[in-house]
Short mmCIF file of C-alpha atoms in Angstrom, two decimals:
data_model
loop_
_atom_site.label_atom_id
_atom_site.label_comp_id
_atom_site.label_asym_id
_atom_site.label_seq_id
_atom_site.Cartn_x
_atom_site.Cartn_y
_atom_site.Cartn_z
CA MET A 1 0.02 -0.17 0.04
CA VAL A 2 1.20 3.42 -0.88
CA ALA A 3 2.19 5.69 1.95
CA HIS A 4 -0.10 8.37 0.79
CA ASP A 5 -3.12 5.91 0.96
CA LYS A 6 -2.05 4.71 4.35
CA LYS A 7 -2.12 8.29 5.68
CA ARG A 8 -5.50 8.89 4.20
CA LEU A 9 -7.02 5.68 5.87
CA GLY A 10 -5.45 6.65 9.14
CA ILE A 11 -7.28 10.01 8.97
CA LEU A 12 -10.41 8.32 7.97
CA LEU A 13 -10.24 5.82 10.83
CA VAL A 14 -9.83 8.47 13.60
CA THR A 15 -12.32 10.94 12.21
CA PRO A 16 -15.67 9.42 13.67
CA ALA A 17 -14.03 9.30 17.26
CA LEU A 18 -12.56 12.74 16.77
CA ILE A 19 -15.89 14.29 15.52
CA PHE A 20 -17.79 12.70 18.38
CA THR A 21 -15.41 13.83 21.07
CA VAL A 22 -15.27 17.38 19.91
CA VAL A 23 -19.09 17.84 19.37
CA CYS A 24 -20.30 15.76 22.19
CA PHE A 25 -17.70 16.32 24.79
CA LEU A 26 -15.09 19.06 24.28
CA LEU A 27 -17.64 21.74 23.07
CA PRO A 28 -20.02 21.35 25.82
CA VAL A 29 -17.34 21.24 28.51
CA LEU A 30 -15.58 24.32 27.09
CA ALA A 31 -18.83 26.22 26.86
CA LEU A 32 -19.40 25.40 30.67
CA LEU A 33 -15.87 26.64 31.57
CA LEU A 34 -16.20 29.74 29.39
CA ASP A 35 -19.34 30.77 31.15
CA ALA A 36 -17.43 31.03 34.36
CA PHE A 37 -15.70 34.14 32.93
CA ARG A 38 -18.79 35.75 31.52
CA VAL A 39 -20.32 38.56 33.83
CA GLY A 40 -23.24 40.59 33.77
CA GLY A 41 -25.56 40.58 30.61
CA PRO A 42 -29.25 40.98 30.04
CA ASP A 43 -30.33 38.73 32.78
CA SER A 44 -28.00 39.88 35.37
CA VAL A 45 -29.34 40.94 38.78
CA ASP A 46 -27.88 44.57 38.56
CA GLY A 47 -28.41 44.95 34.82
CA ALA A 48 -24.69 45.22 34.26
CA ALA A 49 -23.30 45.08 30.68
CA LEU A 50 -21.92 41.70 29.47
CA HIS A 51 -18.19 41.47 29.86
CA TRP A 52 -15.40 39.01 30.50
CA GLY A 53 -13.60 38.83 33.75
CA VAL A 54 -12.68 36.98 36.82
CA ASP A 55 -15.34 38.68 39.09
CA ARG A 56 -17.15 35.48 39.70
CA PHE A 57 -13.76 33.76 41.03
CA VAL A 58 -13.15 36.86 43.33
CA ALA A 59 -16.82 36.58 44.58
CA PHE A 60 -16.31 32.67 45.01
CA PHE A 61 -13.16 33.08 47.23
CA SER A 62 -14.44 35.98 49.19
CA GLU A 63 -16.86 33.62 50.66
CA PRO A 64 -15.62 31.98 53.93
CA LEU A 65 -17.49 28.80 53.43
CA ASN A 66 -16.18 28.32 49.85
CA ARG A 67 -12.54 28.95 50.92
CA GLN A 68 -13.07 26.30 53.58
CA VAL A 69 -14.41 23.77 51.11
CA PHE A 70 -11.46 24.54 48.79
CA MET A 71 -8.95 24.04 51.58
CA ARG A 72 -10.63 20.81 52.87
CA THR A 73 -10.50 19.32 49.36
CA LEU A 74 -6.75 20.06 49.12
CA ARG A 75 -6.25 18.61 52.65
CA ILE A 76 -8.14 15.54 52.26
CA ALA A 77 -6.68 14.73 48.73
CA ALA A 78 -3.13 15.46 50.11
CA LEU A 79 -3.68 13.15 53.14
CA VAL A 80 -5.19 10.36 51.19
CA THR A 81 -2.33 10.43 48.74
CA LEU A 82 0.20 10.38 51.41
CA PHE A 83 -1.30 7.54 53.29
CA SER A 84 -1.85 5.43 50.14
CA ALA A 85 1.81 5.77 49.43
CA LEU A 86 2.98 4.83 52.87
CA LEU A 87 0.70 1.72 52.88
CA SER A 88 1.41 0.81 49.33
CA TYR A 89 5.08 0.59 49.40
CA PRO A 90 5.35 -2.27 51.79
CA ALA A 91 2.28 -3.96 50.38
CA ALA A 92 3.59 -3.60 46.78
CA GLN A 93 6.84 -5.02 47.90
CA ALA A 94 5.14 -8.12 49.35
CA ILE A 95 2.94 -8.61 46.24
CA VAL A 96 6.08 -8.75 43.81
CA ARG A 97 7.56 -11.54 45.89
CA VAL A 98 4.26 -13.50 46.00
CA SER A 99 4.98 -16.78 44.23
CA PRO A 100 3.58 -17.11 40.76
CA ARG A 101 0.90 -19.85 41.96
CA TYR A 102 -0.97 -17.14 44.16
CA ARG A 103 -0.09 -14.19 42.01
CA GLY A 104 -3.53 -14.22 39.95
CA LEU A 105 -5.32 -14.57 43.18
CA VAL A 106 -3.50 -11.58 44.86
CA LEU A 107 -4.01 -9.53 41.66
CA GLY A 108 -7.55 -10.42 41.73
CA MET A 109 -8.04 -9.31 45.29
CA MET A 110 -6.53 -5.90 44.25
CA ILE A 111 -8.70 -5.35 41.29
CA LEU A 112 -11.93 -6.65 42.76
CA PRO A 113 -12.71 -3.47 44.82
CA LEU A 114 -12.01 -1.33 41.80
CA MET A 115 -14.70 -3.14 39.83
CA VAL A 116 -17.38 -2.92 42.56
CA SER A 117 -19.72 0.00 42.65
CA PRO A 118 -18.47 2.93 44.64
CA ILE A 119 -21.76 3.02 46.32
CA ALA A 120 -21.59 -0.43 47.60
CA ARG A 121 -17.97 0.17 48.75
CA THR A 122 -18.98 3.48 50.57
CA TYR A 123 -21.98 1.87 51.99
CA ALA A 124 -19.90 -0.36 54.22
CA TRP A 125 -18.54 2.62 56.03
CA ILE A 126 -21.98 3.96 56.71
CA VAL A 127 -22.81 0.59 58.31
CA LEU A 128 -19.62 0.74 60.24
CA PHE A 129 -19.77 4.35 61.29
CA GLY A 130 -23.46 4.95 61.72
CA ARG A 131 -25.26 5.52 65.00
CA ASN A 132 -26.15 1.83 65.35
CA GLY A 133 -23.10 0.89 63.54
CA ALA A 134 -20.30 -1.70 64.48
CA ILE A 135 -18.01 0.82 65.95
CA ASN A 136 -20.53 2.31 68.15
CA SER A 137 -21.96 -1.01 69.43
CA ILE A 138 -18.34 -1.99 70.28
CA LEU A 139 -17.64 1.32 72.13
CA LEU A 140 -21.02 0.91 74.13
CA GLN A 141 -20.36 -2.61 74.92
CA LEU A 142 -16.91 -2.07 76.12
CA GLY A 143 -18.06 0.83 78.24
CA LEU A 144 -15.81 3.15 76.41
CA ALA A 145 -18.75 5.41 75.45
CA ASP A 146 -22.12 6.25 77.14
CA GLU A 147 -23.98 6.99 74.09
CA PRO A 148 -23.48 6.57 70.26
CA GLN A 149 -20.75 8.66 69.04
CA ARG A 150 -21.20 10.75 65.82
CA LEU A 151 -18.62 9.15 63.55
CA LEU A 152 -20.37 9.71 60.35
CA PHE A 153 -20.44 13.11 58.32
CA SER A 154 -16.94 13.91 59.58
CA GLU A 155 -13.69 14.54 57.59
CA MET A 156 -12.37 11.41 59.25
CA ALA A 157 -15.09 9.40 57.77
CA VAL A 158 -14.50 10.97 54.29
CA PHE A 159 -10.76 10.27 54.58
CA VAL A 160 -11.20 6.62 55.31
CA GLY A 161 -13.90 6.11 52.48
CA LEU A 162 -11.56 7.82 49.95
CA LEU A 163 -8.32 5.87 51.10
CA GLN A 164 -10.21 2.64 50.68
CA LEU A 165 -11.77 3.81 47.20
CA LEU A 166 -8.47 4.89 45.74
CA LEU A 167 -5.68 2.88 47.48
CA PRO A 168 -5.87 0.11 44.80
CA LEU A 169 -4.86 2.67 42.38
CA MET A 170 -1.58 3.53 44.01
CA LEU A 171 -0.86 -0.10 44.83
CA MET A 172 -1.28 -1.06 41.16
CA SER A 173 0.98 1.68 39.89
CA LEU A 174 3.77 0.78 42.56
CA VAL A 175 3.45 -2.98 41.88
CA SER A 176 3.87 -2.42 37.99
CA SER A 177 6.96 -0.25 38.62
CA MET A 178 8.50 -2.65 41.12
CA GLU A 179 8.16 -5.45 38.70
CA ASN A 180 10.74 -3.80 36.58
CA LEU A 181 13.06 -3.45 39.55
CA SER A 182 15.37 -6.31 39.65
CA ARG A 183 15.51 -7.92 43.07
CA ASP A 184 19.35 -8.22 42.56
CA ILE A 185 19.77 -4.42 42.71
CA THR A 186 18.33 -4.25 46.33
CA LEU A 187 20.07 -7.35 47.33
CA ALA A 188 23.35 -5.77 46.16
CA ALA A 189 22.76 -2.75 48.02
CA SER A 190 22.22 -4.40 51.17
CA THR A 191 25.07 -6.84 50.66
CA LEU A 192 27.36 -3.65 50.36
CA GLY A 193 26.24 -2.67 53.72
CA ALA A 194 23.21 -0.45 53.31
CA ASN A 195 20.43 -0.79 55.90
CA ALA A 196 16.72 -1.33 55.19
CA TRP A 197 16.12 2.32 55.34
CA GLN A 198 19.08 3.31 53.10
CA VAL A 199 18.12 0.57 50.52
CA PHE A 200 14.60 2.09 50.45
CA THR A 201 15.56 5.79 50.22
CA ARG A 202 18.62 5.46 47.85
CA VAL A 203 17.74 2.46 45.56
CA THR A 204 13.93 1.57 45.81
CA LEU A 205 12.48 5.07 46.03
CA PRO A 206 14.26 6.64 43.09
CA LEU A 207 13.83 3.60 40.75
CA THR A 208 10.09 3.49 41.51
CA GLN A 209 9.44 7.23 41.18
CA GLU A 210 7.49 6.89 38.04
CA GLY A 211 4.89 4.53 39.67
CA LEU A 212 4.70 6.72 42.63
CA ILE A 213 4.13 9.83 40.47
CA VAL A 214 1.53 8.07 38.41
CA GLY A 215 -0.23 6.53 41.47
CA GLY A 216 -0.16 9.78 43.13
CA THR A 217 -1.65 11.67 40.44
CA LEU A 218 -4.57 9.10 40.03
CA VAL A 219 -5.29 9.10 43.78
CA PHE A 220 -4.98 12.93 44.13
CA THR A 221 -7.26 13.71 41.04
CA GLY A 222 -9.54 10.87 42.20
CA CYS A 223 -10.02 12.55 45.62
CA VAL A 224 -10.69 15.82 44.12
CA THR A 225 -13.32 14.69 41.54
CA ALA A 226 -14.89 11.85 43.85
CA TYR A 227 -18.66 12.57 44.37
CA VAL A 228 -20.21 9.38 46.08
CA THR A 229 -17.87 9.05 49.05
CA PRO A 230 -17.90 12.76 50.18
CA ALA A 231 -21.50 12.97 49.59
CA LEU A 232 -22.47 9.88 51.63
CA LEU A 233 -19.89 10.00 54.31
CA GLY A 234 -19.32 13.79 54.66
CA GLY A 235 -23.00 14.82 54.14
CA PRO A 236 -24.01 18.36 53.83
CA LYS A 237 -21.62 19.43 56.46
CA VAL A 238 -18.21 18.34 55.23
CA LEU A 239 -18.48 19.66 51.78
CA MET A 240 -15.74 18.98 49.16
CA LEU A 241 -15.62 20.81 45.84
CA GLU A 242 -17.48 18.38 43.74
CA THR A 243 -20.19 18.03 46.47
CA LEU A 244 -20.56 21.86 46.48
CA LEU A 245 -20.76 21.95 42.88
CA TYR A 246 -23.53 19.47 42.88
CA GLN A 247 -25.35 21.23 45.64
CA LYS A 248 -25.10 24.66 43.86
CA VAL A 249 -26.75 23.20 40.73
CA SER A 250 -29.31 20.89 42.22
CA VAL A 251 -30.45 22.73 45.42
CA GLU A 252 -29.84 26.43 44.25
CA SER A 253 -29.76 26.40 40.47
CA ASP A 254 -26.86 28.57 40.95
CA PHE A 255 -25.20 27.86 37.68
CA GLY A 256 -22.77 30.73 37.99
CA THR A 257 -20.94 29.29 40.99
CA ALA A 258 -20.95 25.76 39.63
CA ASN A 259 -19.16 27.19 36.46
CA VAL A 260 -16.52 28.61 38.73
CA ILE A 261 -16.07 25.36 40.65
CA ALA A 262 -15.80 23.57 37.38
CA VAL A 263 -12.93 25.69 36.14
CA ILE A 264 -11.16 25.17 39.65
CA LEU A 265 -11.58 21.47 39.40
CA VAL A 266 -10.20 21.39 35.76
CA ALA A 267 -7.35 23.62 36.69
CA MET A 268 -6.44 21.34 39.67
CA THR A 269 -6.44 18.11 37.32
CA LEU A 270 -4.56 19.84 34.66
CA ALA A 271 -1.83 21.26 37.08
CA VAL A 272 -1.39 17.71 38.78
CA ASN A 273 -1.14 16.23 35.25
CA ALA A 274 1.48 18.79 33.98
CA GLY A 275 3.44 18.47 37.17
CA LEU A 276 3.60 14.75 36.49
CA LYS A 277 4.71 15.07 32.94
CA ARG A 278 7.26 17.67 33.98
CA ILE A 279 8.77 15.32 36.70
CA SER A 280 8.82 12.27 34.62
CA SER A 281 10.35 13.89 31.53
CA SER A 282 13.14 15.73 33.68
CA ARG A 283 13.89 12.21 35.06
CA SER A 284 14.27 10.61 31.76
CA SER A 285 16.51 13.44 30.42
CA THR A 286 19.01 13.11 33.07
CA MET B 1 14.12 -11.77 56.35
CA LYS B 2 12.52 -9.41 59.01
CA GLU B 3 11.91 -6.88 56.30
CA GLY B 4 9.86 -9.48 54.29
CA LEU B 5 7.71 -10.16 57.22
CA PHE B 6 6.95 -6.47 57.75
CA SER B 7 5.67 -6.06 54.31
CA ARG B 8 3.72 -9.15 54.31
CA ALA B 9 2.01 -7.98 57.47
CA ILE B 10 1.08 -4.55 55.77
CA LEU B 11 -0.18 -6.29 52.75
CA TRP B 12 -2.66 -8.44 54.95
CA LEU B 13 -3.67 -5.19 56.67
CA VAL B 14 -4.26 -3.51 53.30
CA PHE B 15 -6.38 -6.43 51.98
CA LEU B 16 -8.35 -6.45 55.30
CA PHE B 17 -9.06 -2.72 54.81
CA LEU B 18 -9.92 -3.15 51.23
CA LEU B 19 -12.07 -6.23 51.42
CA GLY B 20 -13.17 -6.35 55.02
CA PRO B 21 -15.88 -3.78 54.52
CA PHE B 22 -17.62 -6.18 51.85
CA ILE B 23 -18.10 -8.71 54.64
CA ILE B 24 -19.91 -6.06 56.60
CA VAL B 25 -22.19 -5.14 53.83
CA PHE B 26 -23.03 -8.90 53.39
CA LEU B 27 -23.99 -9.20 56.98
CA ALA B 28 -26.13 -6.05 56.93
CA GLY B 29 -27.70 -7.18 53.45
CA PHE B 30 -28.84 -10.33 55.17
CA SER B 31 -30.33 -8.72 58.22
CA ALA B 32 -34.04 -9.25 59.02
CA GLY B 33 -34.62 -5.89 60.88
CA GLU B 34 -36.67 -2.99 59.94
CA THR B 35 -33.80 -0.43 60.10
CA LEU B 36 -30.13 -0.68 59.49
CA ALA B 37 -28.23 -1.83 62.53
CA PHE B 38 -24.77 -3.62 62.90
CA PRO B 39 -24.49 -6.38 64.07
CA PRO B 40 -27.98 -7.41 62.88
CA THR B 41 -30.20 -9.00 65.57
CA SER B 42 -31.39 -11.73 63.18
CA TYR B 43 -30.74 -12.73 59.62
CA SER B 44 -33.11 -13.50 56.67
CA LEU B 45 -33.30 -13.07 52.86
CA ARG B 46 -36.16 -10.64 53.38
CA TRP B 47 -34.36 -7.42 52.05
CA ILE B 48 -32.78 -9.57 49.15
CA PHE B 49 -36.17 -10.55 47.84
CA GLU B 50 -37.68 -7.07 48.59
CA VAL B 51 -35.01 -5.28 46.36
CA LEU B 52 -35.28 -7.96 43.62
CA SER B 53 -39.06 -7.34 43.54
CA ALA B 54 -38.97 -3.52 43.81
CA GLU B 55 -40.25 -1.84 40.54
CA GLU B 56 -38.05 1.19 40.72
CA PHE B 57 -34.88 -0.81 41.07
CA GLN B 58 -35.86 -3.31 38.39
CA ARG B 59 -36.55 -0.22 35.99
CA ALA B 60 -33.16 1.39 36.94
CA PHE B 61 -31.34 -1.87 36.45
CA GLN B 62 -32.78 -2.09 33.04
CA THR B 63 -31.81 1.30 32.03
CA SER B 64 -28.21 0.82 33.39
CA LEU B 65 -28.01 -2.35 31.46
CA GLU B 66 -29.22 -0.74 28.17
CA ILE B 67 -27.05 2.40 28.60
CA GLY B 68 -24.05 0.20 29.53
CA LEU B 69 -24.40 -2.19 26.52
CA LEU B 70 -25.19 0.47 23.98
CA ALA B 71 -22.49 2.79 25.29
CA THR B 72 -19.79 -0.07 25.34
CA VAL B 73 -20.70 -1.14 21.93
CA VAL B 74 -20.52 2.49 20.31
CA ALA B 75 -17.25 3.16 22.31
CA LEU B 76 -15.67 0.12 20.79
CA LEU B 77 -16.96 0.96 17.28
CA LEU B 78 -15.31 4.41 17.82
CA GLY B 79 -12.25 3.31 19.79
CA VAL B 80 -10.97 0.19 17.77
CA PRO B 81 -10.38 2.03 14.58
CA VAL B 82 -8.56 4.79 16.38
CA ALA B 83 -6.33 2.24 18.15
CA TYR B 84 -5.68 0.45 14.83
CA ALA B 85 -4.68 3.77 13.04
CA MET B 86 -2.56 4.91 16.04
CA SER B 87 -0.47 1.67 15.89
CA ARG B 88 -0.26 1.05 12.23
CA MET B 89 -0.87 4.29 10.36
CA PRO B 90 -0.55 7.34 12.46
CA PRO B 91 -2.30 10.26 10.63
CA PRO B 92 -0.57 13.69 10.72
CA GLY B 93 -1.16 15.61 14.13
CA MET B 94 -1.33 12.40 15.99
CA GLY B 95 -0.14 14.04 19.17
CA ALA B 96 -3.00 16.60 19.04
CA ILE B 97 -5.51 13.96 18.16
CA LYS B 98 -4.42 11.78 21.16
CA GLN B 99 -4.75 14.69 23.37
CA ILE B 100 -8.26 15.45 22.24
CA LEU B 101 -9.35 11.80 22.46
CA THR B 102 -7.90 11.28 25.94
CA SER B 103 -9.36 14.52 27.30
CA PRO B 104 -12.53 12.78 28.82
CA LEU B 105 -9.94 11.08 31.20
CA ILE B 106 -8.74 14.38 32.56
CA VAL B 107 -11.85 16.36 32.90
CA PRO B 108 -13.92 15.36 36.14
CA ALA B 109 -16.82 13.33 35.05
CA MET B 110 -19.45 15.51 36.66
CA LEU B 111 -18.55 18.32 34.41
CA VAL B 112 -19.24 16.16 31.33
CA GLY B 113 -22.79 15.53 32.75
CA LEU B 114 -23.33 19.23 33.66
CA GLY B 115 -22.00 20.42 30.11
CA LEU B 116 -24.23 17.93 28.28
CA LEU B 117 -27.28 19.06 30.47
CA ARG B 118 -26.73 22.82 29.82
CA HIS B 119 -25.44 22.88 26.18
CA PHE B 120 -27.22 19.74 24.95
CA VAL B 121 -30.34 18.75 26.77
CA LEU B 122 -31.54 22.28 27.80
CA LEU B 123 -30.39 24.11 24.74
CA VAL B 124 -31.11 21.95 22.01
CA ASP B 125 -33.97 20.24 23.94
CA ALA B 126 -32.37 16.72 23.18
CA PRO B 127 -33.96 13.74 24.85
CA VAL B 128 -32.51 12.93 28.32
CA PHE B 129 -31.76 9.28 27.44
CA LEU B 130 -29.76 10.52 24.47
CA GLY B 131 -27.64 12.80 26.82
CA LEU B 132 -27.11 10.06 29.16
CA LEU B 133 -26.02 7.75 26.51
CA ILE B 134 -23.73 10.31 24.86
CA GLY B 135 -22.13 11.06 28.29
CA HIS B 136 -21.33 7.40 28.83
CA ILE B 137 -19.96 6.83 25.34
CA GLY B 138 -17.55 9.78 25.84
CA LEU B 139 -16.30 8.43 29.12
CA LEU B 140 -15.84 4.88 27.67
CA THR B 141 -14.19 5.44 24.34
CA PRO B 142 -10.73 6.49 25.92
CA TYR B 143 -10.74 3.09 27.68
CA ALA B 144 -11.41 1.21 24.56
CA VAL B 145 -8.69 2.78 22.70
CA ARG B 146 -6.10 2.32 25.51
CA VAL B 147 -6.76 -1.39 25.96
CA VAL B 148 -6.89 -2.31 22.30
CA TYR B 149 -4.06 -0.03 21.47
CA ALA B 150 -1.77 -1.91 24.05
CA SER B 151 -2.55 -5.20 22.51
CA LEU B 152 -2.19 -3.92 18.77
CA VAL B 153 1.39 -2.75 19.81
CA ASN B 154 2.43 -6.22 20.89
CA LEU B 155 1.06 -7.90 17.80
CA ARG B 156 3.57 -8.41 15.20
CA VAL B 157 3.16 -6.45 11.83
CA ASP B 158 4.75 -9.24 9.85
CA ILE B 159 1.49 -11.37 9.65
CA GLU B 160 -0.49 -8.56 8.21
CA GLU B 161 2.11 -7.76 5.66
CA ALA B 162 2.36 -11.31 4.69
CA ALA B 163 -1.55 -11.34 4.24
CA ILE B 164 -1.42 -8.24 2.22
CA THR B 165 1.59 -9.69 0.08
CA LEU B 166 -0.56 -12.79 -0.57
CA GLY B 167 -3.30 -10.54 -2.04
CA ALA B 168 -5.69 -9.85 0.87
CA SER B 169 -7.27 -6.41 1.02
CA ARG B 170 -6.76 -3.97 3.89
CA SER B 171 -10.19 -4.75 5.42
CA GLN B 172 -9.81 -8.53 4.75
CA THR B 173 -6.53 -8.39 6.66
CA PHE B 174 -8.07 -6.47 9.51
CA PHE B 175 -11.14 -8.89 10.02
CA LEU B 176 -9.43 -12.02 9.24
CA ILE B 177 -5.98 -11.44 10.75
CA VAL B 178 -5.75 -8.81 12.98
CA LEU B 179 -9.18 -8.92 14.85
CA PRO B 180 -8.82 -12.61 15.77
CA ASN B 181 -5.57 -11.90 17.35
CA ILE B 182 -6.63 -9.07 19.52
CA ARG B 183 -9.92 -10.71 20.35
CA SER B 184 -9.05 -11.04 24.04
CA ALA B 185 -8.26 -7.42 24.43
CA VAL B 186 -11.37 -6.30 22.77
CA ILE B 187 -13.41 -8.45 25.10
CA ALA B 188 -11.45 -7.11 28.12
CA ALA B 189 -12.24 -3.69 26.85
CA PHE B 190 -15.84 -4.56 26.59
CA PHE B 191 -16.05 -5.73 30.11
CA LEU B 192 -13.94 -2.87 31.48
CA ALA B 193 -15.96 -0.12 29.74
CA PHE B 194 -19.33 -2.00 30.68
CA VAL B 195 -18.36 -2.18 34.41
CA THR B 196 -17.17 1.51 34.24
CA SER B 197 -20.67 2.67 32.76
CA PHE B 198 -22.63 0.45 35.22
CA ASN B 199 -21.14 1.98 38.21
CA GLN B 200 -21.02 5.38 36.91
CA VAL B 201 -22.37 8.19 39.05
CA PRO B 202 -20.89 11.68 38.42
CA VAL B 203 -21.71 11.69 34.57
CA SER B 204 -25.37 10.37 35.23
CA LEU B 205 -26.12 12.73 38.06
CA PHE B 206 -27.43 15.62 36.04
CA LEU B 207 -28.47 13.50 33.07
CA THR B 208 -31.27 11.36 34.88
CA GLY B 209 -34.66 12.86 35.19
CA PRO B 210 -38.16 11.73 36.00
CA GLY B 211 -38.68 8.49 34.53
CA ILE B 212 -35.16 7.77 33.64
CA SER B 213 -32.74 6.79 36.27
CA THR B 214 -29.65 4.42 36.38
CA LEU B 215 -29.26 1.90 39.14
CA PRO B 216 -26.57 3.85 41.11
CA ILE B 217 -28.56 7.11 40.92
CA GLU B 218 -31.65 5.24 41.99
CA MET B 219 -29.79 3.87 44.97
CA LEU B 220 -28.38 7.30 45.87
CA GLY B 221 -31.94 8.70 45.90
CA HIS B 222 -33.32 5.81 48.00
CA MET B 223 -30.54 6.42 50.59
CA GLU B 224 -31.59 10.02 51.15
CA ASN B 225 -35.00 9.18 52.58
CA SER B 226 -34.80 5.69 54.05
CA PHE B 227 -32.71 3.84 56.46
CA ASP B 228 -33.83 0.35 55.74
CA PRO B 229 -31.32 -2.30 54.82
CA SER B 230 -32.35 -2.45 51.23
CA ILE B 231 -29.24 -0.69 49.94
CA ALA B 232 -27.10 -3.16 51.87
CA ALA B 233 -28.95 -5.99 50.19
CA LEU B 234 -28.58 -4.39 46.83
CA SER B 235 -24.84 -3.75 47.38
CA THR B 236 -24.60 -7.33 48.54
CA LEU B 237 -26.02 -8.56 45.26
CA LEU B 238 -23.70 -6.15 43.30
CA VAL B 239 -20.64 -7.29 45.10
CA LEU B 240 -21.41 -11.01 44.48
CA PHE B 241 -22.19 -10.28 40.80
CA THR B 242 -18.91 -8.37 40.36
CA MET B 243 -16.97 -10.95 42.28
CA ALA B 244 -18.21 -13.72 39.80
CA PHE B 245 -17.57 -11.33 36.94
CA VAL B 246 -13.97 -10.55 37.97
CA LEU B 247 -13.15 -14.31 38.64
CA VAL B 248 -14.51 -15.51 35.34
CA THR B 249 -12.78 -12.61 33.38
CA GLU B 250 -9.48 -12.93 35.14
CA LYS B 251 -9.57 -16.80 34.62
CA VAL B 252 -10.57 -16.53 30.92
CA LEU B 253 -8.75 -13.35 29.84
CA GLY B 254 -6.41 -12.17 32.50
CA ILE B 255 -8.03 -8.84 32.63
CA SER B 256 -5.38 -7.57 35.08
CA LYS B 257 -2.88 -7.37 32.10
CA TYR B 258 -4.73 -4.46 30.78
CA MET B 259 -5.29 -2.31 33.56
#
């Protein structure tokens, strides 16, 4: 086949998907994001003329509640990312050492939670943390509490729920990057006198950096854009950006603020993605 | 070997943390009580039967099934040609095209739902079902591209060239040589995409309305105004269903290779 024809066929094959993505996805989302910068206009409250600007963002961040939600989202996402990495490193190390016989089983156990509906996964924590839940009945029976404690609708509940939801992503990224790391290298380091901590910080960590970055991005953006878990375990009191967005639209029909949150969410995920690309490209060039 | 023991202990803790909650859902799902309590005072299949016969859950299940199957098929029809072109005949501007096609993975799913609602359903007055379907297709297409592309890269080009040299046309080569060889990747992509659609909440939130609701959205709605164990029962069924599904696909296809 002639190179020219091949090129034409290539274009032909990607065209349907390209048109679909642009028309049905990119344009509606871009219109949504642009709306956040459109201020005033014929149906505005004070009759101001239509213009473009960041007024809506200034208004959004001048509200203490919104600032609080923004900071809470960052804080929870950072904590979940940190804890998932701390737990995943030793766990991933154990997984790559599992004998091939049980490997499928272990990988299956890792994937299963990812395939189960987030509602079913989050629901377990409602059962555990609820007023008549397992933790409260244990506390009461042991005499550690006189009345049921309020465990649900707290930042702690959201943190635990998100950690369980997203930990498998970090685990999978670290397992795949550790598989490429030969066992001989760490063995050589310890033979040459490095202690376990030195082996980890000077050998394992730099060589699995890629997996850590990919896993960290997935977990962080997963936290920022999660809806079900914060909605069910945080309730209306512990709002995160995505639950605030939903509330603005469905309860208050406040599309203006929703657009602003949309821009913030996209900016956050883009920033994390760009940071990832930068770190991994600077690593491969050195 | 002290270090190995430590990491094994952490692994068991992690698995307990990830899978333990499912046992709790099971126990709550088989509760006989009127309201949700843990541990349940007595056990029965009462709530399992209750949710299986509930009309609103049946209808939502059917919608989820329809949307999931339709969206998955369309996503594969859109995605497989892209994966094939990317691996065999990259068109000019491949980098930009790839960026556009994978953008649904970067944009938070809820914005897709909101964008489609405002600039598609409300503006053009398109039917809600169509909006819902389009949102799901957009979300699933990158998955289809990624999984199928991974297996096409590993498939040797020689056999296709041999077929062409022997007189087969491009389309004959694709359907008779390439497709049978990437069959398991296509099936894996199908399952992954279907499960993703079936469990999807943020895209569907704004796109479901009176009369049209997917199972997860119906579950969320039910939770808001009722404290009975029916969601535990439904979650139990979903977990069991997924477990069987994962076990079978992992045994047959080794789905973990594609994730």
